[in-house]
């Protein structure tokens, strides 16, 4: 007469967690003046669950007093101005076309793959003891004219220059 | 009607004659055979108050039957349950007084029946989410069974009851919005599944369900996280969630060991490893699941 419990598969826990991190990153960074008006654009590459979480949050939460718009990209050629770009992909060949395009803007590039922090992204998600943490590259923040708060650096698992 | 009761009644009537003076117990039996249960109840209560009648096994035996039928007429009310209690008590008293073992077989059969109604009531209360009553009736069922058959092994029954209770509590848990209530329910759910695993570590249902309970707890915490949370809270909450996913893992692995071809278990393992950021293992079990599905 006992019934099997049903796994909650409607929630992707990592996607939700990463979307929370992305919001927190955005709140801890200052963009150039030209980016402080209009929509706050978050671009997502190859991660529909993450994009969905961000879209849900965008319905009720603004970022730095700007309405949030989430854009999903399947082609680097389509990439336009954005404040944040999350690129899912484990190899440079997956990441580079997008990061190269995003670097034309004052965009915070976020990845989740080993080695990306050295050249391609200002923030890279890493797993530490099962937990999602992040590493930062100060130079890439500077290159993009993004001012990052000290408190964010303190929370990073590691910071490279 | 029970053959022994009819035999007793016929014997009584033959030995005393239809109009002779009968003792209250025999009169109660006559009312019972005439289907006048109210009269039978009244008379049997008089009978047990008489010292001589109260010392006879047959008086209590009649009382057991009368109250059993009264219970059957009113089995869903607390008054009906009280009648069942009287019936049980009377049959037990019969066994105690019945040195000749004249009524032993009949009493055992009736008590077995009454015990099964206690168990069914326990399950019925679970269906209605009335957990305290369900536990109470299950405990009564066990107490009675212990008296009927002290050698009885309750392992299978205990497992069945605990699994069902835990699954019902899980449904309540999923619907609960008060975190304090969820915590309380979660403790009960974990204790029940652990109780089953203690009795039978190879119970696949308990292992799987416990793993899912821990996993869902973690997922629900993340799902309810607000975007306004302070940054450092993300890490604290993640730690708590990782603890839950870590707790889930050994039980899901055990369920996998017991049945590597169960799809829900493969999905569970993939989900838990994914939550633990072990993407390689998550993908391994996802591929195992896909292989299984493609072979169907």
Tab-separated table of C-alpha atoms in Angstrom:
chain	number	residue	atom	x	y	z
A	1	UNK	CA	0.000	0.000	0.000
A	2	UNK	CA	3.037	2.335	0.204
A	3	UNK	CA	3.631	4.732	-2.641
A	4	UNK	CA	6.973	5.740	-4.129
A	5	UNK	CA	7.860	9.358	-3.517
A	6	UNK	CA	8.196	11.529	-6.566
A	7	UNK	CA	11.439	13.284	-7.274
A	8	UNK	CA	11.066	17.019	-7.723
A	9	UNK	CA	12.399	17.306	-11.244
A	10	UNK	CA	10.676	20.597	-11.976
A	11	UNK	CA	13.543	22.513	-10.404
A	12	UNK	CA	17.086	22.485	-11.710
A	13	UNK	CA	18.914	23.329	-8.467
A	14	UNK	CA	22.155	24.370	-10.110
A	15	UNK	CA	20.422	26.632	-12.605
A	16	UNK	CA	18.467	28.360	-9.842
A	17	UNK	CA	21.599	28.739	-7.745
A	18	UNK	CA	23.591	30.179	-10.636
A	19	UNK	CA	20.802	32.629	-11.436
A	20	UNK	CA	20.967	33.854	-7.828
A	21	UNK	CA	24.725	34.293	-8.143
A	22	UNK	CA	24.341	36.222	-11.383
A	23	UNK	CA	21.926	38.634	-9.717
A	24	UNK	CA	24.332	39.094	-6.839
A	25	UNK	CA	27.275	39.667	-9.203
A	26	UNK	CA	25.287	42.324	-11.058
A	27	UNK	CA	24.459	44.090	-7.792
A	28	UNK	CA	28.128	44.171	-6.801
A	29	UNK	CA	29.422	45.664	-10.053
A	30	UNK	CA	29.273	49.181	-11.417
A	31	UNK	CA	28.865	49.654	-15.164
A	32	UNK	CA	29.895	52.730	-17.157
A	33	UNK	CA	27.349	55.565	-17.261
A	34	UNK	CA	26.062	54.599	-20.704
A	35	UNK	CA	24.933	51.269	-19.266
A	36	UNK	CA	23.022	52.720	-16.327
A	37	UNK	CA	19.929	53.521	-18.344
A	38	UNK	CA	17.410	51.404	-20.182
A	39	UNK	CA	17.112	47.670	-19.836
A	40	UNK	CA	19.608	45.611	-17.926
A	41	UNK	CA	20.379	42.866	-20.430
A	42	UNK	CA	21.511	39.409	-19.402
A	43	UNK	CA	22.531	37.156	-22.275
A	44	UNK	CA	22.497	33.396	-21.812
A	45	UNK	CA	24.210	30.959	-24.142
A	46	UNK	CA	23.269	27.271	-24.166
A	47	UNK	CA	21.537	27.029	-20.811
A	48	UNK	CA	17.771	27.162	-21.077
A	49	UNK	CA	17.133	26.271	-17.431
A	50	UNK	CA	19.295	29.150	-16.258
A	51	UNK	CA	17.647	31.528	-18.738
A	52	UNK	CA	14.231	30.400	-17.505
A	53	UNK	CA	15.169	31.135	-13.892
A	54	UNK	CA	16.480	34.551	-14.819
A	55	UNK	CA	13.348	35.302	-16.829
A	56	UNK	CA	11.143	34.403	-13.854
A	57	UNK	CA	13.213	36.652	-11.590
A	58	UNK	CA	13.117	39.439	-14.181
A	59	UNK	CA	9.334	39.570	-13.925
A	60	UNK	CA	9.560	41.011	-10.418
A	61	UNK	CA	13.173	42.038	-9.783
A	62	UNK	CA	15.084	44.885	-11.348
A	63	UNK	CA	18.854	45.229	-11.311
A	64	UNK	CA	20.457	48.522	-10.325
A	65	UNK	CA	17.009	50.105	-10.824
A	66	UNK	CA	16.867	48.919	-14.434
A	67	UNK	CA	14.291	46.466	-15.773
A	68	UNK	CA	15.898	43.123	-16.554
A	69	UNK	CA	15.693	41.552	-20.001
A	70	UNK	CA	17.013	38.056	-20.622
A	71	UNK	CA	18.204	37.169	-24.112
A	72	UNK	CA	19.016	33.649	-25.233
A	73	UNK	CA	21.644	33.167	-27.930
A	74	UNK	CA	22.397	30.214	-30.151
A	75	UNK	CA	24.717	32.058	-32.475
A	76	UNK	CA	27.578	34.417	-31.617
A	77	UNK	CA	26.752	36.497	-34.688
A	78	UNK	CA	23.484	37.550	-33.058
A	79	UNK	CA	25.090	38.851	-29.875
A	80	UNK	CA	24.404	42.525	-29.192
A	81	UNK	CA	24.894	44.938	-26.320
A	82	UNK	CA	24.482	43.280	-22.954
A	83	UNK	CA	25.479	43.855	-19.346
A	84	UNK	CA	26.107	40.230	-18.468
A	85	UNK	CA	26.726	37.194	-20.613
A	86	UNK	CA	26.691	33.662	-19.238
A	87	UNK	CA	28.266	31.155	-21.614
A	88	UNK	CA	27.716	27.472	-20.960
A	89	UNK	CA	30.375	25.284	-22.500
A	90	UNK	CA	33.320	23.218	-21.430
A	91	UNK	CA	35.744	24.056	-24.229
A	92	UNK	CA	37.324	27.224	-25.572
A	93	UNK	CA	35.782	26.555	-28.995
A	94	UNK	CA	32.321	26.810	-27.442
A	95	UNK	CA	33.106	29.886	-25.371
A	96	UNK	CA	35.451	32.029	-27.467
A	97	UNK	CA	33.091	33.082	-30.304
A	98	UNK	CA	30.667	34.489	-27.757
A	99	UNK	CA	33.222	36.009	-25.397
A	100	UNK	CA	34.993	37.700	-28.325
A	101	UNK	CA	31.731	39.271	-29.409
A	102	UNK	CA	30.706	40.239	-25.887
A	103	UNK	CA	34.036	41.938	-25.280
A	104	UNK	CA	32.962	44.592	-27.797
A	105	UNK	CA	30.641	45.806	-25.053
A	106	UNK	CA	31.118	46.579	-21.368
A	107	UNK	CA	29.927	43.125	-20.583
A	108	UNK	CA	30.561	40.908	-17.595
A	109	UNK	CA	31.393	37.516	-19.084
A	110	UNK	CA	30.658	34.503	-16.915
A	111	UNK	CA	31.595	30.907	-17.733
A	112	UNK	CA	31.689	27.540	-16.056
A	113	UNK	CA	34.630	25.548	-17.319
A	114	UNK	CA	38.202	24.893	-16.212
A	115	UNK	CA	40.790	27.307	-17.582
A	116	UNK	CA	38.317	29.944	-18.786
A	117	UNK	CA	39.199	32.409	-16.040
A	118	UNK	CA	42.711	32.924	-17.368
A	119	UNK	CA	41.657	34.448	-20.693
A	120	UNK	CA	37.995	34.500	-21.482
A	121	UNK	CA	35.785	35.352	-18.531
A	122	UNK	CA	35.852	37.755	-15.613
A	123	UNK	CA	33.963	35.260	-13.475
A	124	UNK	CA	34.039	31.485	-13.750
A	125	UNK	CA	31.858	29.140	-11.738
A	126	UNK	CA	33.676	26.258	-10.097
A	127	UNK	CA	32.615	23.377	-7.876
A	128	UNK	CA	34.236	23.204	-4.447
A	129	UNK	CA	33.136	20.267	-2.305
A	130	UNK	CA	29.968	20.032	-4.365
A	131	UNK	CA	29.135	23.692	-3.840
A	132	UNK	CA	28.948	26.281	-6.581
A	133	UNK	CA	31.633	28.883	-5.986
A	134	UNK	CA	33.375	31.299	-8.313
A	135	UNK	CA	36.752	32.615	-9.315
A	136	UNK	CA	37.491	36.103	-10.643
A	137	UNK	CA	39.896	37.730	-13.071
A	138	UNK	CA	40.610	41.367	-12.083
A	139	UNK	CA	42.214	42.197	-15.427
A	140	UNK	CA	39.164	41.207	-17.399
A	141	UNK	CA	37.011	43.419	-15.171
A	142	UNK	CA	39.358	46.318	-15.885
A	143	UNK	CA	39.403	45.566	-19.601
A	144	UNK	CA	35.626	45.816	-19.666
A	145	UNK	CA	35.540	49.014	-17.569
A	146	UNK	CA	33.628	47.294	-14.838
A	147	UNK	CA	34.169	48.341	-11.241
A	148	UNK	CA	33.863	45.462	-8.868
A	149	UNK	CA	33.200	45.813	-5.152
A	150	UNK	CA	35.717	44.542	-2.637
A	151	UNK	CA	33.037	42.483	-0.977
A	152	UNK	CA	32.596	40.395	-4.128
A	153	UNK	CA	36.327	39.714	-4.280
A	154	UNK	CA	36.241	38.566	-0.676
A	155	UNK	CA	33.569	36.002	-1.495
A	156	UNK	CA	35.471	34.590	-4.479
A	157	UNK	CA	37.220	31.241	-4.091
A	158	UNK	CA	40.205	32.771	-5.896
A	159	UNK	CA	41.141	35.974	-7.703
A	160	UNK	CA	43.631	36.236	-10.541
A	161	UNK	CA	45.126	39.482	-11.768
B	1	UNK	CA	-24.685	-17.464	13.142
B	2	UNK	CA	-21.906	-19.375	14.785
B	3	UNK	CA	-22.577	-23.123	14.988
B	4	UNK	CA	-21.351	-23.420	18.567
B	5	UNK	CA	-23.752	-20.712	19.727
B	6	UNK	CA	-26.676	-22.498	18.074
B	7	UNK	CA	-25.676	-25.789	19.668
B	8	UNK	CA	-25.510	-24.144	23.087
B	9	UNK	CA	-28.896	-22.528	22.602
B	10	UNK	CA	-30.549	-25.753	21.440
B	11	UNK	CA	-29.040	-27.615	24.392
B	12	UNK	CA	-30.277	-24.948	26.780
B	13	UNK	CA	-33.788	-24.995	25.427
B	14	UNK	CA	-33.900	-28.794	25.388
B	15	UNK	CA	-32.710	-29.077	28.968
B	16	UNK	CA	-34.868	-26.346	30.456
B	17	UNK	CA	-37.920	-26.279	28.202
B	18	UNK	CA	-39.100	-23.243	26.340
B	19	UNK	CA	-40.839	-21.640	29.302
B	20	UNK	CA	-38.476	-22.569	32.036
B	21	UNK	CA	-36.491	-19.918	33.917
B	22	UNK	CA	-33.196	-19.203	32.100
B	23	UNK	CA	-30.175	-17.409	33.568
B	24	UNK	CA	-29.457	-13.895	32.166
B	25	UNK	CA	-26.617	-15.147	29.979
B	26	UNK	CA	-28.841	-17.745	28.356
B	27	UNK	CA	-31.611	-15.181	27.972
B	28	UNK	CA	-29.111	-12.870	26.344
B	29	UNK	CA	-28.153	-15.640	23.972
B	30	UNK	CA	-31.795	-16.231	23.124
B	31	UNK	CA	-32.271	-12.514	22.391
B	32	UNK	CA	-29.128	-12.606	20.297
B	33	UNK	CA	-30.372	-15.545	18.230
B	34	UNK	CA	-33.636	-13.639	17.770
B	35	UNK	CA	-31.541	-10.756	16.406
B	36	UNK	CA	-32.601	-8.457	19.240
B	37	UNK	CA	-29.162	-7.093	19.911
B	38	UNK	CA	-30.287	-4.279	22.195
B	39	UNK	CA	-32.048	-6.752	24.487
B	40	UNK	CA	-29.106	-9.147	24.267
B	41	UNK	CA	-26.745	-6.349	25.308
B	42	UNK	CA	-28.952	-5.386	28.234
B	43	UNK	CA	-29.198	-8.972	29.455
B	44	UNK	CA	-25.548	-9.824	29.046
B	45	UNK	CA	-24.593	-6.754	31.076
B	46	UNK	CA	-26.859	-8.034	33.840
B	47	UNK	CA	-25.242	-11.446	33.535
B	48	UNK	CA	-21.702	-10.222	34.074
B	49	UNK	CA	-22.823	-8.418	37.198
B	50	UNK	CA	-23.940	-11.712	38.738
B	51	UNK	CA	-21.055	-13.368	40.455
B	52	UNK	CA	-21.994	-16.876	39.372
B	53	UNK	CA	-22.517	-15.936	35.704
B	54	UNK	CA	-19.424	-13.763	35.637
B	55	UNK	CA	-17.317	-16.736	36.629
B	56	UNK	CA	-18.451	-18.729	33.585
B	57	UNK	CA	-16.502	-18.643	30.317
B	58	UNK	CA	-19.698	-18.955	28.299
B	59	UNK	CA	-21.073	-15.656	29.696
B	60	UNK	CA	-18.071	-13.783	28.388
B	61	UNK	CA	-18.172	-15.770	25.173
B	62	UNK	CA	-21.785	-14.691	24.559
B	63	UNK	CA	-20.852	-11.114	25.424
B	64	UNK	CA	-18.006	-11.228	22.919
B	65	UNK	CA	-20.390	-12.273	20.146
B	66	UNK	CA	-23.114	-9.809	21.089
B	67	UNK	CA	-20.681	-6.900	21.131
B	68	UNK	CA	-18.985	-8.077	17.970
B	69	UNK	CA	-22.331	-7.838	16.175
B	70	UNK	CA	-23.085	-4.506	17.811
B	71	UNK	CA	-19.754	-3.270	16.517
B	72	UNK	CA	-20.528	-4.545	13.021
B	73	UNK	CA	-23.690	-2.433	13.017
B	74	UNK	CA	-21.768	0.695	13.943
B	75	UNK	CA	-18.192	0.146	12.892
B	76	UNK	CA	-17.239	3.696	11.896
B	77	UNK	CA	-18.132	5.612	15.052
B	78	UNK	CA	-16.255	5.885	18.316
B	79	UNK	CA	-19.231	4.203	19.994
B	80	UNK	CA	-18.797	1.318	17.571
B	81	UNK	CA	-15.090	1.194	18.357
B	82	UNK	CA	-15.942	1.018	22.055
B	83	UNK	CA	-18.213	-1.964	21.339
B	84	UNK	CA	-15.340	-3.631	19.549
B	85	UNK	CA	-13.177	-3.038	22.620
B	86	UNK	CA	-15.805	-4.704	24.804
B	87	UNK	CA	-15.984	-7.629	22.396
B	88	UNK	CA	-12.206	-8.053	22.445
B	89	UNK	CA	-12.078	-7.790	26.222
B	90	UNK	CA	-14.874	-10.381	26.503
B	91	UNK	CA	-13.231	-12.916	24.207
B	92	UNK	CA	-9.961	-12.502	26.079
B	93	UNK	CA	-11.777	-13.042	29.360
B	94	UNK	CA	-13.412	-16.153	27.872
B	95	UNK	CA	-9.997	-17.610	27.053
B	96	UNK	CA	-8.841	-16.854	30.589
B	97	UNK	CA	-11.809	-18.688	32.171
B	98	UNK	CA	-12.190	-21.478	29.598
B	99	UNK	CA	-10.120	-24.205	31.222
B	100	UNK	CA	-11.774	-26.885	29.080
B	101	UNK	CA	-10.852	-24.982	25.947
B	102	UNK	CA	-14.449	-25.288	24.808
B	103	UNK	CA	-14.452	-21.844	23.179
B	104	UNK	CA	-10.772	-21.459	22.371
B	105	UNK	CA	-10.991	-21.971	18.622
B	106	UNK	CA	-13.982	-19.693	18.206
B	107	UNK	CA	-12.468	-16.977	20.376
B	108	UNK	CA	-9.209	-17.072	18.443
B	109	UNK	CA	-11.094	-16.764	15.169
B	110	UNK	CA	-13.192	-13.828	16.420
B	111	UNK	CA	-10.195	-12.068	17.908
B	112	UNK	CA	-8.334	-12.542	14.649
B	113	UNK	CA	-11.211	-10.908	12.830
B	114	UNK	CA	-11.369	-8.017	15.312
B	115	UNK	CA	-7.637	-7.566	15.114
B	116	UNK	CA	-7.870	-7.325	11.326
B	117	UNK	CA	-10.486	-4.586	11.706
B	118	UNK	CA	-8.078	-2.663	13.954
B	119	UNK	CA	-5.405	-2.896	11.293
B	120	UNK	CA	-7.838	-1.849	8.578
B	121	UNK	CA	-8.926	1.111	10.683
B	122	UNK	CA	-5.289	2.122	11.122
B	123	UNK	CA	-4.842	2.065	7.346
B	124	UNK	CA	-8.132	3.926	6.898
B	125	UNK	CA	-6.989	6.688	9.228
B	126	UNK	CA	-3.778	6.971	7.247
B	127	UNK	CA	-5.861	7.440	4.127
B	128	UNK	CA	-7.624	10.291	5.894
B	129	UNK	CA	-4.286	11.796	7.025
B	130	UNK	CA	-5.265	11.253	10.672
B	131	UNK	CA	-1.840	10.096	11.744
B	132	UNK	CA	-2.292	9.988	15.525
B	133	UNK	CA	-5.417	7.871	15.269
B	134	UNK	CA	-3.722	5.621	12.712
B	135	UNK	CA	-0.794	5.036	15.049
B	136	UNK	CA	-3.126	4.449	17.979
B	137	UNK	CA	-5.102	1.807	16.097
B	138	UNK	CA	-1.968	0.175	14.761
B	139	UNK	CA	-0.608	-0.066	18.308
B	140	UNK	CA	-3.894	-1.589	19.461
B	141	UNK	CA	-3.747	-4.065	16.616
B	142	UNK	CA	-0.257	-5.122	17.684
B	143	UNK	CA	-1.201	-5.347	21.338
B	144	UNK	CA	-4.093	-7.643	20.494
B	145	UNK	CA	-2.089	-9.758	18.073
B	146	UNK	CA	0.546	-10.167	20.760
B	147	UNK	CA	-2.089	-11.543	23.091
B	148	UNK	CA	-3.499	-13.927	20.489
B	149	UNK	CA	-0.151	-15.052	19.206
B	150	UNK	CA	2.835	-14.011	21.310
B	151	UNK	CA	5.184	-15.560	18.748
B	152	UNK	CA	3.970	-13.360	15.929
B	153	UNK	CA	6.647	-11.610	13.866
B	154	UNK	CA	5.514	-8.079	13.095
B	155	UNK	CA	8.396	-7.170	10.807
B	156	UNK	CA	6.466	-7.279	7.536
B	157	UNK	CA	3.457	-5.497	9.010
B	158	UNK	CA	5.598	-2.837	10.682
B	159	UNK	CA	7.404	-2.182	7.418
B	160	UNK	CA	4.159	-1.962	5.479
B	161	UNK	CA	2.627	0.407	8.022
B	162	UNK	CA	5.687	2.629	8.339
B	163	UNK	CA	6.165	2.911	4.580
B	164	UNK	CA	2.556	3.843	4.060
B	165	UNK	CA	2.569	6.336	6.915
B	166	UNK	CA	5.780	7.915	5.626
B	167	UNK	CA	4.396	8.218	2.111
B	168	UNK	CA	1.252	9.893	3.442
B	169	UNK	CA	3.316	12.255	5.600
B	170	UNK	CA	5.410	13.112	2.564
B	171	UNK	CA	2.319	14.288	0.715
B	172	UNK	CA	1.383	16.480	3.697
B	173	UNK	CA	4.976	17.711	3.857
B	174	UNK	CA	4.933	18.783	0.210
B	175	UNK	CA	1.761	20.778	0.770
B	176	UNK	CA	2.838	22.367	4.071
B	177	UNK	CA	3.790	26.021	3.902
B	178	UNK	CA	4.877	26.539	7.504
B	179	UNK	CA	8.613	25.781	7.804
B	180	UNK	CA	8.220	24.651	11.424
B	181	UNK	CA	5.577	22.156	10.398
B	182	UNK	CA	7.749	20.989	7.522
B	183	UNK	CA	10.661	20.427	9.917
B	184	UNK	CA	8.466	18.439	12.280
B	185	UNK	CA	7.056	16.338	9.446
B	186	UNK	CA	10.502	15.797	8.001
B	187	UNK	CA	11.778	14.381	11.288
B	188	UNK	CA	8.838	11.959	11.375
B	189	UNK	CA	9.345	10.926	7.735
B	190	UNK	CA	13.063	10.303	8.203
B	191	UNK	CA	12.438	8.348	11.416
B	192	UNK	CA	9.883	6.144	9.678
B	193	UNK	CA	12.125	5.335	6.717
B	194	UNK	CA	15.087	4.773	9.012
B	195	UNK	CA	12.856	2.515	11.092
B	196	UNK	CA	12.111	0.414	8.029
B	197	UNK	CA	15.775	0.295	7.019
B	198	UNK	CA	16.677	-0.831	10.532
B	199	UNK	CA	14.250	-3.730	10.143
B	200	UNK	CA	15.282	-4.501	6.587
B	201	UNK	CA	18.263	-2.676	5.140
B	202	UNK	CA	17.389	-4.137	1.732
B	203	UNK	CA	13.986	-2.516	1.521
B	204	UNK	CA	14.278	-0.714	-1.788
B	205	UNK	CA	11.204	1.450	-1.183
B	206	UNK	CA	12.526	2.866	2.083
B	207	UNK	CA	15.999	3.506	0.676
B	208	UNK	CA	14.664	5.175	-2.466
B	209	UNK	CA	11.999	7.220	-0.702
B	210	UNK	CA	14.373	8.422	1.997
B	211	UNK	CA	16.863	9.539	-0.663
B	212	UNK	CA	14.107	11.349	-2.540
B	213	UNK	CA	12.918	12.994	0.659
B	214	UNK	CA	16.377	14.407	1.387
B	215	UNK	CA	16.858	15.433	-2.248
B	216	UNK	CA	13.485	17.156	-2.512
B	217	UNK	CA	14.117	18.953	0.766
B	218	UNK	CA	17.305	20.403	-0.710
B	219	UNK	CA	15.651	21.313	-3.985
B	220	UNK	CA	12.731	22.974	-2.216
B	221	UNK	CA	15.140	25.104	-0.181
B	222	UNK	CA	16.829	26.307	-3.367
B	223	UNK	CA	13.521	26.826	-5.139
B	224	UNK	CA	12.348	29.090	-2.332
B	225	UNK	CA	15.513	31.189	-2.225
B	226	UNK	CA	14.840	34.847	-2.858
B	227	UNK	CA	16.925	37.094	-5.083
B	228	UNK	CA	17.106	39.670	-2.301
B	229	UNK	CA	19.081	37.336	-0.021
B	230	UNK	CA	22.450	38.712	1.132
B	231	UNK	CA	25.313	37.259	-0.895
B	232	UNK	CA	26.930	35.356	1.933
B	233	UNK	CA	23.600	33.657	2.644
B	234	UNK	CA	23.904	31.910	-0.712
B	235	UNK	CA	26.880	29.997	0.614
B	236	UNK	CA	25.279	29.181	3.947
B	237	UNK	CA	22.132	27.877	2.301
B	238	UNK	CA	24.153	25.970	-0.274
B	239	UNK	CA	26.003	24.235	2.548
B	240	UNK	CA	22.713	23.137	4.053
B	241	UNK	CA	21.485	21.888	0.679
B	242	UNK	CA	24.733	20.017	0.009
B	243	UNK	CA	24.335	18.337	3.364
B	244	UNK	CA	20.890	17.114	2.310
B	245	UNK	CA	22.084	15.904	-1.108
B	246	UNK	CA	24.994	14.163	0.607
B	247	UNK	CA	22.579	12.460	2.982
B	248	UNK	CA	20.434	11.332	0.038
B	249	UNK	CA	23.280	9.718	-1.877
B	250	UNK	CA	24.004	6.517	0.125
B	251	UNK	CA	20.336	5.577	0.233
B	252	UNK	CA	19.905	6.098	-3.519
B	253	UNK	CA	23.088	4.102	-4.142
B	254	UNK	CA	21.681	1.310	-1.984
B	255	UNK	CA	18.438	1.379	-3.994
B	256	UNK	CA	20.559	1.147	-7.142
B	257	UNK	CA	22.513	-1.780	-5.727
B	258	UNK	CA	19.232	-3.570	-4.999
B	259	UNK	CA	17.865	-2.937	-8.498
B	260	UNK	CA	20.191	-1.361	-11.068
B	261	UNK	CA	17.466	-1.387	-13.719
B	262	UNK	CA	14.931	0.744	-11.878
B	263	UNK	CA	14.490	3.894	-13.926
B	264	UNK	CA	13.436	6.129	-11.040
B	265	UNK	CA	16.630	5.221	-9.166
B	266	UNK	CA	18.834	6.065	-12.151
B	267	UNK	CA	17.055	9.381	-12.506
B	268	UNK	CA	17.489	9.945	-8.767
B	269	UNK	CA	21.219	9.237	-8.868
B	270	UNK	CA	21.690	11.507	-11.869
B	271	UNK	CA	19.815	14.268	-10.041
B	272	UNK	CA	21.688	13.891	-6.771
B	273	UNK	CA	25.115	13.871	-8.428
B	274	UNK	CA	24.095	16.873	-10.526
B	275	UNK	CA	23.083	18.695	-7.348
B	276	UNK	CA	26.451	17.773	-5.853
B	277	UNK	CA	28.192	19.264	-8.915
B	278	UNK	CA	29.556	15.863	-9.932
B	279	UNK	CA	28.526	16.262	-13.539
B	280	UNK	CA	30.510	13.245	-14.772
B	281	UNK	CA	28.656	10.824	-12.512
B	282	UNK	CA	25.362	12.579	-13.149
B	283	UNK	CA	25.826	12.063	-16.884
B	284	UNK	CA	26.856	8.425	-16.363
B	285	UNK	CA	23.549	7.584	-14.660
B	286	UNK	CA	21.623	9.673	-17.171
B	287	UNK	CA	23.186	7.599	-19.960
B	288	UNK	CA	22.352	4.383	-18.090
B	289	UNK	CA	18.759	5.575	-17.941
B	290	UNK	CA	18.710	6.392	-21.642
B	291	UNK	CA	20.190	2.965	-22.455
B	292	UNK	CA	17.472	1.323	-20.422
B	293	UNK	CA	14.763	3.325	-22.119
B	294	UNK	CA	16.119	2.610	-25.587
B	295	UNK	CA	16.030	-1.135	-24.850
B	296	UNK	CA	12.362	-1.059	-23.924
